[in-house]
Every structure is written in structure tokens, then in C-alpha cells.
Amino acid sequence: MAKRTLLYPGSFDPPTLGHYDIVKRGLKLADRVIVGVHGGSLSKRHWFSPEERIDLFESYFSPEESAKIELCVYDGLTADLAIEKEAQGILRGLRTASDFEFEFSMAAMNKHLAPGVETIFIRTDENLAHISSSLSKDVLRYRSVPGMVSELVANKIRERLEELGS
Ligand code: ADP
């Protein structure tokens, strides 16, 4: 039987426990999840290179999970990556009503670009709804708070803050 593949695209700068939760739940729906780390656009400045973001995301997975996950860097359109990887669906997480508005248009555009690919939304876990990469970076600047990112990722954020001199 053909393998079910979901593509989970995002910036993941850096990956949080919220992102990890979406991958775990995606694995309940598919045989394989491909994490597509978007290289970047002119409008977004990233703290971590795409390769660093891949390594950090990988550090969340158990060996059993890793066996079903592929990570790659891409530039360009998510819909084109979905076609190239023969994914049946694009996986996205929803936290807030404002996420929904953006995601709704994005899903419509991806359907236009790749009619055979469905967008699957997973609602955030209640306990993780407030977690984002940018807020984690903001908070860890001032306080060591667990439960947003892994300890390894928190350390990388602190290292980067020191390098940036802030
Ligand atoms: P993008 O720049 O593509 O929005 P992000 O790294 O911010 O990239 O997010 C990637 C995906 O993960 C998006 O679908 C986003 O809604 C989802 N996501 C981010 N944080 C959470 C969270 N705490 N719970 C559930 N989904 C989340």
C-alpha cells in the first residue's frame, strides 16, 4: 500500500514544544512526516540557519519517531515541495483566530497550486497554545522558564543571545 506522507512546513526558528507536538500528532495520521524548514525570505530575519533549525528539530525526536520523519530545507513554494515529495497533505497547526485567517488563505492558494494536496489543520494542545518561537526567544532573554522549548533549544537560544550581545 502507498505510504501516507504529510509535509509540515514552517520557519521553526527555533522549533518549540508546540511544533514537536504537531509532528507527533501528524504521525498518528500518516506513515511519514516531512518537516520542511523554509530557508528564509527577505522579510524574515532568522536567528538560526536552516541547518541549525534542522538539527534542533531532530533533537526532539526519539529513534522510533526519527525513523518516520524526514527533515529538509527548502526555498520557494511549499506546494512545489509537496508535489516533489509526493505528499498527500500539508500539515499546519492552529493556535488562534488570527492563525486561522492567514492559514485559510494559504490553504486556498496551496490548493490552487497543487490541487491534489490537502491541507490538514491540527488544533494546538491547550497547554501549548501560547507557545511560539518568537515569544520563547523574548522570554528566555529574561527568565529560564521550562515548558516552551527543550532544554537543548533553550541553551542554544541563550548562546545566541550572548553572541548577539543582548
Ligand atoms: P511559519 O512561518 O510558517 O508560520 P512557524 O515556525 O511559526 O512557521 O510555524 C509552523 C507551523 O506550526 C504553523 O502552522 C504554526 O501555526 C504551527 N505552530 C506554531 N506554534 C504552534 C503551537 N504552539 N501549537 C500548534 N501549532 C503551532
mmCIF file with all atom_site columns, C-alpha atoms and ligand atoms in Angstrom:
data_model
loop_
_atom_site.group_PDB
_atom_site.id
_atom_site.type_symbol
_atom_site.label_atom_id
_atom_site.label_alt_id
_atom_site.label_comp_id
_atom_site.label_asym_id
_atom_site.label_entity_id
_atom_site.label_seq_id
_atom_site.pdbx_PDB_ins_code
_atom_site.Cartn_x
_atom_site.Cartn_y
_atom_site.Cartn_z
_atom_site.occupancy
_atom_site.B_iso_or_equiv
_atom_site.pdbx_formal_charge
_atom_site.auth_seq_id
_atom_site.auth_comp_id
_atom_site.auth_asym_id
_atom_site.auth_atom_id
_atom_site.pdbx_PDB_model_num
ATOM   1   C CA  . MET A 1 1   ? 0.000  0.000  0.000  1.00 0.00 ? 1   MET A CA  1
ATOM   2   C CA  . ALA A 1 2   ? 1.233  3.504  -0.792 1.00 0.00 ? 2   ALA A CA  1
ATOM   3   C CA  . LYS A 1 3   ? 2.693  5.339  2.166  1.00 0.00 ? 3   LYS A CA  1
ATOM   4   C CA  . ARG A 1 4   ? 0.799  8.325  3.518  1.00 0.00 ? 4   ARG A CA  1
ATOM   5   C CA  . THR A 1 5   ? 3.038  11.346 3.701  1.00 0.00 ? 5   THR A CA  1
ATOM   6   C CA  . LEU A 1 6   ? 2.355  14.724 5.288  1.00 0.00 ? 6   LEU A CA  1
ATOM   7   C CA  . LEU A 1 7   ? 4.568  17.744 4.751  1.00 0.00 ? 7   LEU A CA  1
ATOM   8   C CA  . TYR A 1 8   ? 4.910  20.022 7.790  1.00 0.00 ? 8   TYR A CA  1
ATOM   9   C CA  . PRO A 1 9   ? 6.372  23.323 6.553  1.00 0.00 ? 9   PRO A CA  1
ATOM   10  C CA  . GLY A 1 10  ? 7.475  26.258 8.667  1.00 0.00 ? 10  GLY A CA  1
ATOM   11  C CA  . SER A 1 11  ? 10.234 28.562 9.809  1.00 0.00 ? 11  SER A CA  1
ATOM   12  C CA  . PHE A 1 12  ? 10.903 26.712 13.098 1.00 0.00 ? 12  PHE A CA  1
ATOM   13  C CA  . ASP A 1 13  ? 13.254 29.464 14.306 1.00 0.00 ? 13  ASP A CA  1
ATOM   14  C CA  . PRO A 1 14  ? 13.747 27.619 16.626 1.00 0.00 ? 14  PRO A CA  1
ATOM   15  C CA  . PRO A 1 15  ? 11.438 24.572 16.917 1.00 0.00 ? 15  PRO A CA  1
ATOM   16  C CA  . THR A 1 16  ? 9.283  24.636 20.066 1.00 0.00 ? 16  THR A CA  1
ATOM   17  C CA  . LEU A 1 17  ? 7.365  22.024 22.049 1.00 0.00 ? 17  LEU A CA  1
ATOM   18  C CA  . GLY A 1 18  ? 4.297  23.224 20.089 1.00 0.00 ? 18  GLY A CA  1
ATOM   19  C CA  . HIS A 1 19  ? 5.937  22.298 16.792 1.00 0.00 ? 19  HIS A CA  1
ATOM   20  C CA  . TYR A 1 20  ? 7.053  18.944 18.195 1.00 0.00 ? 20  TYR A CA  1
ATOM   21  C CA  . ASP A 1 21  ? 3.508  18.207 19.364 1.00 0.00 ? 21  ASP A CA  1
ATOM   22  C CA  . ILE A 1 22  ? 2.139  18.820 15.850 1.00 0.00 ? 22  ILE A CA  1
ATOM   23  C CA  . VAL A 1 23  ? 4.678  16.392 14.347 1.00 0.00 ? 23  VAL A CA  1
ATOM   24  C CA  . LYS A 1 24  ? 3.805  13.710 16.917 1.00 0.00 ? 24  LYS A CA  1
ATOM   25  C CA  . ARG A 1 25  ? 0.114  14.078 16.209 1.00 0.00 ? 25  ARG A CA  1
ATOM   26  C CA  . GLY A 1 26  ? 0.765  14.151 12.448 1.00 0.00 ? 26  GLY A CA  1
ATOM   27  C CA  . LEU A 1 27  ? 2.490  10.789 12.796 1.00 0.00 ? 27  LEU A CA  1
ATOM   28  C CA  . LYS A 1 28  ? -0.803 9.343  14.055 1.00 0.00 ? 28  LYS A CA  1
ATOM   29  C CA  . LEU A 1 29  ? -2.368 10.245 10.705 1.00 0.00 ? 29  LEU A CA  1
ATOM   30  C CA  . ALA A 1 30  ? 0.475  9.413  8.335  1.00 0.00 ? 30  ALA A CA  1
ATOM   31  C CA  . ASP A 1 31  ? 3.259  6.886  7.845  1.00 0.00 ? 31  ASP A CA  1
ATOM   32  C CA  . ARG A 1 32  ? 5.780  9.638  7.286  1.00 0.00 ? 32  ARG A CA  1
ATOM   33  C CA  . VAL A 1 33  ? 6.079  13.317 8.162  1.00 0.00 ? 33  VAL A CA  1
ATOM   34  C CA  . ILE A 1 34  ? 8.454  15.520 6.215  1.00 0.00 ? 34  ILE A CA  1
ATOM   35  C CA  . VAL A 1 35  ? 9.485  18.628 8.120  1.00 0.00 ? 35  VAL A CA  1
ATOM   36  C CA  . GLY A 1 36  ? 10.219 21.339 5.569  1.00 0.00 ? 36  GLY A CA  1
ATOM   37  C CA  . VAL A 1 37  ? 12.333 24.106 7.043  1.00 0.00 ? 37  VAL A CA  1
ATOM   38  C CA  . HIS A 1 38  ? 11.860 27.206 4.978  1.00 0.00 ? 38  HIS A CA  1
ATOM   39  C CA  . GLY A 1 39  ? 15.245 28.725 4.184  1.00 0.00 ? 39  GLY A CA  1
ATOM   40  C CA  . GLY A 1 40  ? 14.003 32.229 4.626  1.00 0.00 ? 40  GLY A CA  1
ATOM   41  C CA  . SER A 1 41  ? 12.624 35.237 2.858  1.00 0.00 ? 41  SER A CA  1
ATOM   42  C CA  . LEU A 1 42  ? 13.765 38.812 2.747  1.00 0.00 ? 42  LEU A CA  1
ATOM   43  C CA  . SER A 1 43  ? 11.036 39.876 5.153  1.00 0.00 ? 43  SER A CA  1
ATOM   44  C CA  . LYS A 1 44  ? 12.055 37.455 7.922  1.00 0.00 ? 44  LYS A CA  1
ATOM   45  C CA  . ARG A 1 45  ? 15.389 37.507 9.685  1.00 0.00 ? 45  ARG A CA  1
ATOM   46  C CA  . HIS A 1 46  ? 16.198 34.231 11.361 1.00 0.00 ? 46  HIS A CA  1
ATOM   47  C CA  . TRP A 1 47  ? 18.299 33.603 14.464 1.00 0.00 ? 47  TRP A CA  1
ATOM   48  C CA  . PHE A 1 48  ? 19.285 30.134 13.323 1.00 0.00 ? 48  PHE A CA  1
ATOM   49  C CA  . SER A 1 49  ? 20.464 28.889 9.937  1.00 0.00 ? 49  SER A CA  1
ATOM   50  C CA  . PRO A 1 50  ? 18.234 26.318 8.213  1.00 0.00 ? 50  PRO A CA  1
ATOM   51  C CA  . GLU A 1 51  ? 20.773 23.595 9.053  1.00 0.00 ? 51  GLU A CA  1
ATOM   52  C CA  . GLU A 1 52  ? 20.783 24.582 12.735 1.00 0.00 ? 52  GLU A CA  1
ATOM   53  C CA  . ARG A 1 53  ? 16.983 24.558 12.770 1.00 0.00 ? 53  ARG A CA  1
ATOM   54  C CA  . ILE A 1 54  ? 17.025 21.035 11.303 1.00 0.00 ? 54  ILE A CA  1
ATOM   55  C CA  . ASP A 1 55  ? 19.487 19.822 13.951 1.00 0.00 ? 55  ASP A CA  1
ATOM   56  C CA  . LEU A 1 56  ? 17.431 21.418 16.722 1.00 0.00 ? 56  LEU A CA  1
ATOM   57  C CA  . PHE A 1 57  ? 14.186 19.896 15.450 1.00 0.00 ? 57  PHE A CA  1
ATOM   58  C CA  . GLU A 1 58  ? 15.851 16.472 15.161 1.00 0.00 ? 58  GLU A CA  1
ATOM   59  C CA  . SER A 1 59  ? 16.932 16.672 18.799 1.00 0.00 ? 59  SER A CA  1
ATOM   60  C CA  . TYR A 1 60  ? 13.281 16.414 19.922 1.00 0.00 ? 60  TYR A CA  1
ATOM   61  C CA  . PHE A 1 61  ? 12.649 13.035 18.268 1.00 0.00 ? 61  PHE A CA  1
ATOM   62  C CA  . SER A 1 62  ? 13.017 9.568  19.738 1.00 0.00 ? 62  SER A CA  1
ATOM   63  C CA  . PRO A 1 63  ? 14.698 6.949  17.492 1.00 0.00 ? 63  PRO A CA  1
ATOM   64  C CA  . GLU A 1 64  ? 11.228 5.470  16.752 1.00 0.00 ? 64  GLU A CA  1
ATOM   65  C CA  . GLU A 1 65  ? 9.921  8.869  15.698 1.00 0.00 ? 65  GLU A CA  1
ATOM   66  C CA  . SER A 1 66  ? 13.059 9.664  13.694 1.00 0.00 ? 66  SER A CA  1
ATOM   67  C CA  . ALA A 1 67  ? 12.513 6.548  11.599 1.00 0.00 ? 67  ALA A CA  1
ATOM   68  C CA  . LYS A 1 68  ? 9.300  8.094  10.275 1.00 0.00 ? 68  LYS A CA  1
ATOM   69  C CA  . ILE A 1 69  ? 10.493 11.677 9.890  1.00 0.00 ? 69  ILE A CA  1
ATOM   70  C CA  . GLU A 1 70  ? 12.470 13.337 7.145  1.00 0.00 ? 70  GLU A CA  1
ATOM   71  C CA  . LEU A 1 71  ? 13.774 16.871 7.512  1.00 0.00 ? 71  LEU A CA  1
ATOM   72  C CA  . CYS A 1 72  ? 14.758 19.097 4.635  1.00 0.00 ? 72  CYS A CA  1
ATOM   73  C CA  . VAL A 1 73  ? 15.495 22.711 3.850  1.00 0.00 ? 73  VAL A CA  1
ATOM   74  C CA  . TYR A 1 74  ? 13.617 24.357 1.027  1.00 0.00 ? 74  TYR A CA  1
ATOM   75  C CA  . ASP A 1 75  ? 13.234 27.696 -0.663 1.00 0.00 ? 75  ASP A CA  1
ATOM   76  C CA  . GLY A 1 76  ? 10.330 28.588 -2.864 1.00 0.00 ? 76  GLY A CA  1
ATOM   77  C CA  . LEU A 1 77  ? 6.765  27.349 -2.751 1.00 0.00 ? 77  LEU A CA  1
ATOM   78  C CA  . THR A 1 78  ? 5.528  24.855 -0.179 1.00 0.00 ? 78  THR A CA  1
ATOM   79  C CA  . ALA A 1 79  ? 3.084  23.485 -2.773 1.00 0.00 ? 79  ALA A CA  1
ATOM   80  C CA  . ASP A 1 80  ? 6.003  22.645 -5.087 1.00 0.00 ? 80  ASP A CA  1
ATOM   81  C CA  . LEU A 1 81  ? 7.819  20.830 -2.296 1.00 0.00 ? 81  LEU A CA  1
ATOM   82  C CA  . ALA A 1 82  ? 4.640  18.866 -1.510 1.00 0.00 ? 82  ALA A CA  1
ATOM   83  C CA  . ILE A 1 83  ? 4.406  17.780 -5.166 1.00 0.00 ? 83  ILE A CA  1
ATOM   84  C CA  . GLU A 1 84  ? 8.116  16.917 -5.321 1.00 0.00 ? 84  GLU A CA  1
ATOM   85  C CA  . LYS A 1 85  ? 7.900  14.830 -2.124 1.00 0.00 ? 85  LYS A CA  1
ATOM   86  C CA  . GLU A 1 86  ? 4.630  13.187 -3.260 1.00 0.00 ? 86  GLU A CA  1
ATOM   87  C CA  . ALA A 1 87  ? 2.913  14.263 -0.043 1.00 0.00 ? 87  ALA A CA  1
ATOM   88  C CA  . GLN A 1 88  ? -0.838 13.763 0.171  1.00 0.00 ? 88  GLN A CA  1
ATOM   89  C CA  . GLY A 1 89  ? -1.199 16.611 2.610  1.00 0.00 ? 89  GLY A CA  1
ATOM   90  C CA  . ILE A 1 90  ? 0.301  19.733 4.122  1.00 0.00 ? 90  ILE A CA  1
ATOM   91  C CA  . LEU A 1 91  ? 0.179  19.767 7.920  1.00 0.00 ? 91  LEU A CA  1
ATOM   92  C CA  . ARG A 1 92  ? -0.341 23.029 9.818  1.00 0.00 ? 92  ARG A CA  1
ATOM   93  C CA  . GLY A 1 93  ? -1.050 23.856 13.432 1.00 0.00 ? 93  GLY A CA  1
ATOM   94  C CA  . LEU A 1 94  ? -3.741 26.311 14.503 1.00 0.00 ? 94  LEU A CA  1
ATOM   95  C CA  . ARG A 1 95  ? -3.490 28.338 17.685 1.00 0.00 ? 95  ARG A CA  1
ATOM   96  C CA  . THR A 1 96  ? -5.553 31.489 17.377 1.00 0.00 ? 96  THR A CA  1
ATOM   97  C CA  . ALA A 1 97  ? -8.231 33.107 15.235 1.00 0.00 ? 97  ALA A CA  1
ATOM   98  C CA  . SER A 1 98  ? -5.524 35.195 13.571 1.00 0.00 ? 98  SER A CA  1
ATOM   99  C CA  . ASP A 1 99  ? -3.637 31.991 12.665 1.00 0.00 ? 99  ASP A CA  1
ATOM   100 C CA  . PHE A 1 100 ? -6.854 30.813 11.072 1.00 0.00 ? 100 PHE A CA  1
ATOM   101 C CA  . GLU A 1 101 ? -7.257 33.809 8.773  1.00 0.00 ? 101 GLU A CA  1
ATOM   102 C CA  . PHE A 1 102 ? -3.754 33.533 7.417  1.00 0.00 ? 102 PHE A CA  1
ATOM   103 C CA  . GLU A 1 103 ? -3.834 29.744 7.199  1.00 0.00 ? 103 GLU A CA  1
ATOM   104 C CA  . PHE A 1 104 ? -7.197 29.753 5.422  1.00 0.00 ? 104 PHE A CA  1
ATOM   105 C CA  . SER A 1 105 ? -5.880 31.867 2.512  1.00 0.00 ? 105 SER A CA  1
ATOM   106 C CA  . MET A 1 106 ? -2.625 29.937 2.443  1.00 0.00 ? 106 MET A CA  1
ATOM   107 C CA  . ALA A 1 107 ? -4.503 26.630 2.214  1.00 0.00 ? 107 ALA A CA  1
ATOM   108 C CA  . ALA A 1 108 ? -6.623 28.015 -0.653 1.00 0.00 ? 108 ALA A CA  1
ATOM   109 C CA  . MET A 1 109 ? -3.516 29.151 -2.516 1.00 0.00 ? 109 MET A CA  1
ATOM   110 C CA  . ASN A 1 110 ? -1.814 25.801 -1.977 1.00 0.00 ? 110 ASN A CA  1
ATOM   111 C CA  . LYS A 1 111 ? -4.927 24.050 -3.310 1.00 0.00 ? 111 LYS A CA  1
ATOM   112 C CA  . HIS A 1 112 ? -4.737 26.290 -6.376 1.00 0.00 ? 112 HIS A CA  1
ATOM   113 C CA  . LEU A 1 113 ? -1.065 25.432 -6.882 1.00 0.00 ? 113 LEU A CA  1
ATOM   114 C CA  . ALA A 1 114 ? -1.325 21.733 -6.008 1.00 0.00 ? 114 ALA A CA  1
ATOM   115 C CA  . PRO A 1 115 ? -4.940 20.570 -6.404 1.00 0.00 ? 115 PRO A CA  1
ATOM   116 C CA  . GLY A 1 116 ? -4.113 17.019 -5.318 1.00 0.00 ? 116 GLY A CA  1
ATOM   117 C CA  . VAL A 1 117 ? -2.689 18.074 -1.967 1.00 0.00 ? 117 VAL A CA  1
ATOM   118 C CA  . GLU A 1 118 ? -4.989 18.649 1.035  1.00 0.00 ? 118 GLU A CA  1
ATOM   119 C CA  . THR A 1 119 ? -4.128 20.934 3.929  1.00 0.00 ? 119 THR A CA  1
ATOM   120 C CA  . ILE A 1 120 ? -4.705 19.260 7.296  1.00 0.00 ? 120 ILE A CA  1
ATOM   121 C CA  . PHE A 1 121 ? -5.040 21.508 10.344 1.00 0.00 ? 121 PHE A CA  1
ATOM   122 C CA  . ILE A 1 122 ? -4.345 20.250 13.839 1.00 0.00 ? 122 ILE A CA  1
ATOM   123 C CA  . ARG A 1 123 ? -5.610 22.349 16.702 1.00 0.00 ? 123 ARG A CA  1
ATOM   124 C CA  . THR A 1 124 ? -2.951 23.239 19.213 1.00 0.00 ? 124 THR A CA  1
ATOM   125 C CA  . ASP A 1 125 ? -2.806 21.392 22.509 1.00 0.00 ? 125 ASP A CA  1
ATOM   126 C CA  . GLU A 1 126 ? -4.468 23.681 25.084 1.00 0.00 ? 126 GLU A CA  1
ATOM   127 C CA  . ASN A 1 127 ? -1.291 23.805 27.161 1.00 0.00 ? 127 ASN A CA  1
ATOM   128 C CA  . LEU A 1 128 ? 0.846  24.807 24.187 1.00 0.00 ? 128 LEU A CA  1
ATOM   129 C CA  . ALA A 1 129 ? -1.424 27.374 22.522 1.00 0.00 ? 129 ALA A CA  1
ATOM   130 C CA  . HIS A 1 130 ? 0.610  30.339 23.743 1.00 0.00 ? 130 HIS A CA  1
ATOM   131 C CA  . ILE A 1 131 ? 3.976  28.939 22.650 1.00 0.00 ? 131 ILE A CA  1
ATOM   132 C CA  . SER A 1 132 ? 5.738  30.419 19.646 1.00 0.00 ? 132 SER A CA  1
ATOM   133 C CA  . SER A 1 133 ? 9.357  30.645 18.535 1.00 0.00 ? 133 SER A CA  1
ATOM   134 C CA  . SER A 1 134 ? 9.405  34.421 18.878 1.00 0.00 ? 134 SER A CA  1
ATOM   135 C CA  . LEU A 1 135 ? 7.830  34.534 22.359 1.00 0.00 ? 135 LEU A CA  1
ATOM   136 C CA  . SER A 1 136 ? 10.175 31.801 23.584 1.00 0.00 ? 136 SER A CA  1
ATOM   137 C CA  . LYS A 1 137 ? 13.146 33.902 22.458 1.00 0.00 ? 137 LYS A CA  1
ATOM   138 C CA  . ASP A 1 138 ? 11.690 37.009 24.131 1.00 0.00 ? 138 ASP A CA  1
ATOM   139 C CA  . VAL A 1 139 ? 11.029 35.276 27.454 1.00 0.00 ? 139 VAL A CA  1
ATOM   140 C CA  . LEU A 1 140 ? 14.315 33.351 27.669 1.00 0.00 ? 140 LEU A CA  1
ATOM   141 C CA  . ARG A 1 141 ? 16.154 36.631 27.339 1.00 0.00 ? 141 ARG A CA  1
ATOM   142 C CA  . TYR A 1 142 ? 14.994 37.444 30.885 1.00 0.00 ? 142 TYR A CA  1
ATOM   143 C CA  . ARG A 1 143 ? 13.999 34.221 32.617 1.00 0.00 ? 143 ARG A CA  1
ATOM   144 C CA  . SER A 1 144 ? 14.717 30.488 32.496 1.00 0.00 ? 144 SER A CA  1
ATOM   145 C CA  . VAL A 1 145 ? 11.225 29.153 32.037 1.00 0.00 ? 145 VAL A CA  1
ATOM   146 C CA  . PRO A 1 146 ? 10.719 25.470 31.165 1.00 0.00 ? 146 PRO A CA  1
ATOM   147 C CA  . GLY A 1 147 ? 7.892  24.103 29.021 1.00 0.00 ? 147 GLY A CA  1
ATOM   148 C CA  . MET A 1 148 ? 8.312  26.236 25.879 1.00 0.00 ? 148 MET A CA  1
ATOM   149 C CA  . VAL A 1 149 ? 11.266 24.615 24.149 1.00 0.00 ? 149 VAL A CA  1
ATOM   150 C CA  . SER A 1 150 ? 13.558 21.701 25.064 1.00 0.00 ? 150 SER A CA  1
ATOM   151 C CA  . GLU A 1 151 ? 16.486 22.367 27.413 1.00 0.00 ? 151 GLU A CA  1
ATOM   152 C CA  . LEU A 1 152 ? 18.883 21.974 24.486 1.00 0.00 ? 152 LEU A CA  1
ATOM   153 C CA  . VAL A 1 153 ? 16.995 24.538 22.411 1.00 0.00 ? 153 VAL A CA  1
ATOM   154 C CA  . ALA A 1 154 ? 16.772 26.893 25.413 1.00 0.00 ? 154 ALA A CA  1
ATOM   155 C CA  . ASN A 1 155 ? 20.563 26.688 25.767 1.00 0.00 ? 155 ASN A CA  1
ATOM   156 C CA  . LYS A 1 156 ? 21.035 27.452 22.054 1.00 0.00 ? 156 LYS A CA  1
ATOM   157 C CA  . ILE A 1 157 ? 18.752 30.473 22.396 1.00 0.00 ? 157 ILE A CA  1
ATOM   158 C CA  . ARG A 1 158 ? 20.785 31.725 25.375 1.00 0.00 ? 158 ARG A CA  1
ATOM   159 C CA  . GLU A 1 159 ? 24.030 31.150 23.439 1.00 0.00 ? 159 GLU A CA  1
ATOM   160 C CA  . ARG A 1 160 ? 22.661 33.101 20.507 1.00 0.00 ? 160 ARG A CA  1
ATOM   161 C CA  . LEU A 1 161 ? 21.539 35.927 22.794 1.00 0.00 ? 161 LEU A CA  1
ATOM   162 C CA  . GLU A 1 162 ? 25.079 36.196 24.128 1.00 0.00 ? 162 GLU A CA  1
ATOM   163 C CA  . GLU A 1 163 ? 26.517 36.231 20.603 1.00 0.00 ? 163 GLU A CA  1
ATOM   164 C CA  . LEU A 1 164 ? 24.065 38.948 19.645 1.00 0.00 ? 164 LEU A CA  1
ATOM   165 C CA  . GLY A 1 165 ? 25.134 40.859 22.744 1.00 0.00 ? 165 GLY A CA  1
ATOM   166 C CA  . SER A 1 166 ? 21.609 41.259 24.082 1.00 0.00 ? 166 SER A CA  1
HETATM 167 P P1  . ADP B 2 .   ? 5.521  29.868 9.710  1.00 0.00 ? 1   ADP B P1  1
HETATM 168 O O1  . ADP B 2 .   ? 6.494  30.989 9.499  1.00 0.00 ? 1   ADP B O1  1
HETATM 169 O O2  . ADP B 2 .   ? 5.328  29.007 8.503  1.00 0.00 ? 1   ADP B O2  1
HETATM 170 O O3  . ADP B 2 .   ? 4.222  30.245 10.363 1.00 0.00 ? 1   ADP B O3  1
HETATM 171 P P2  . ADP B 2 .   ? 6.241  28.681 12.243 1.00 0.00 ? 1   ADP B P2  1
HETATM 172 O O4  . ADP B 2 .   ? 7.532  28.019 12.571 1.00 0.00 ? 1   ADP B O4  1
HETATM 173 O O5  . ADP B 2 .   ? 5.892  29.900 13.003 1.00 0.00 ? 1   ADP B O5  1
HETATM 174 O O6  . ADP B 2 .   ? 6.316  28.914 10.695 1.00 0.00 ? 1   ADP B O6  1
HETATM 175 O O7  . ADP B 2 .   ? 5.033  27.655 12.428 1.00 0.00 ? 1   ADP B O7  1
HETATM 176 C C1  . ADP B 2 .   ? 4.932  26.473 11.660 1.00 0.00 ? 1   ADP B C1  1
HETATM 177 C C2  . ADP B 2 .   ? 3.575  25.838 11.895 1.00 0.00 ? 1   ADP B C2  1
HETATM 178 O O8  . ADP B 2 .   ? 3.458  25.409 13.252 1.00 0.00 ? 1   ADP B O8  1
HETATM 179 C C3  . ADP B 2 .   ? 2.368  26.772 11.685 1.00 0.00 ? 1   ADP B C3  1
HETATM 180 O O9  . ADP B 2 .   ? 1.315  26.015 11.135 1.00 0.00 ? 1   ADP B O9  1
HETATM 181 C C4  . ADP B 2 .   ? 2.011  27.226 13.070 1.00 0.00 ? 1   ADP B C4  1
HETATM 182 O O10 . ADP B 2 .   ? 0.657  27.606 13.185 1.00 0.00 ? 1   ADP B O10 1
HETATM 183 C C5  . ADP B 2 .   ? 2.287  25.947 13.855 1.00 0.00 ? 1   ADP B C5  1
HETATM 184 N N1  . ADP B 2 .   ? 2.549  26.206 15.256 1.00 0.00 ? 1   ADP B N1  1
HETATM 185 C C6  . ADP B 2 .   ? 3.456  27.039 15.799 1.00 0.00 ? 1   ADP B C6  1
HETATM 186 N N2  . ADP B 2 .   ? 3.401  27.027 17.150 1.00 0.00 ? 1   ADP B N2  1
HETATM 187 C C7  . ADP B 2 .   ? 2.428  26.148 17.481 1.00 0.00 ? 1   ADP B C7  1
HETATM 188 C C8  . ADP B 2 .   ? 1.849  25.699 18.731 1.00 0.00 ? 1   ADP B C8  1
HETATM 189 N N3  . ADP B 2 .   ? 2.272  26.170 19.901 1.00 0.00 ? 1   ADP B N3  1
HETATM 190 N N4  . ADP B 2 .   ? 0.847  24.795 18.671 1.00 0.00 ? 1   ADP B N4  1
HETATM 191 C C9  . ADP B 2 .   ? 0.400  24.350 17.479 1.00 0.00 ? 1   ADP B C9  1
HETATM 192 N N5  . ADP B 2 .   ? 0.882  24.739 16.276 1.00 0.00 ? 1   ADP B N5  1
HETATM 193 C C10 . ADP B 2 .   ? 1.876  25.621 16.274 1.00 0.00 ? 1   ADP B C10 1
#
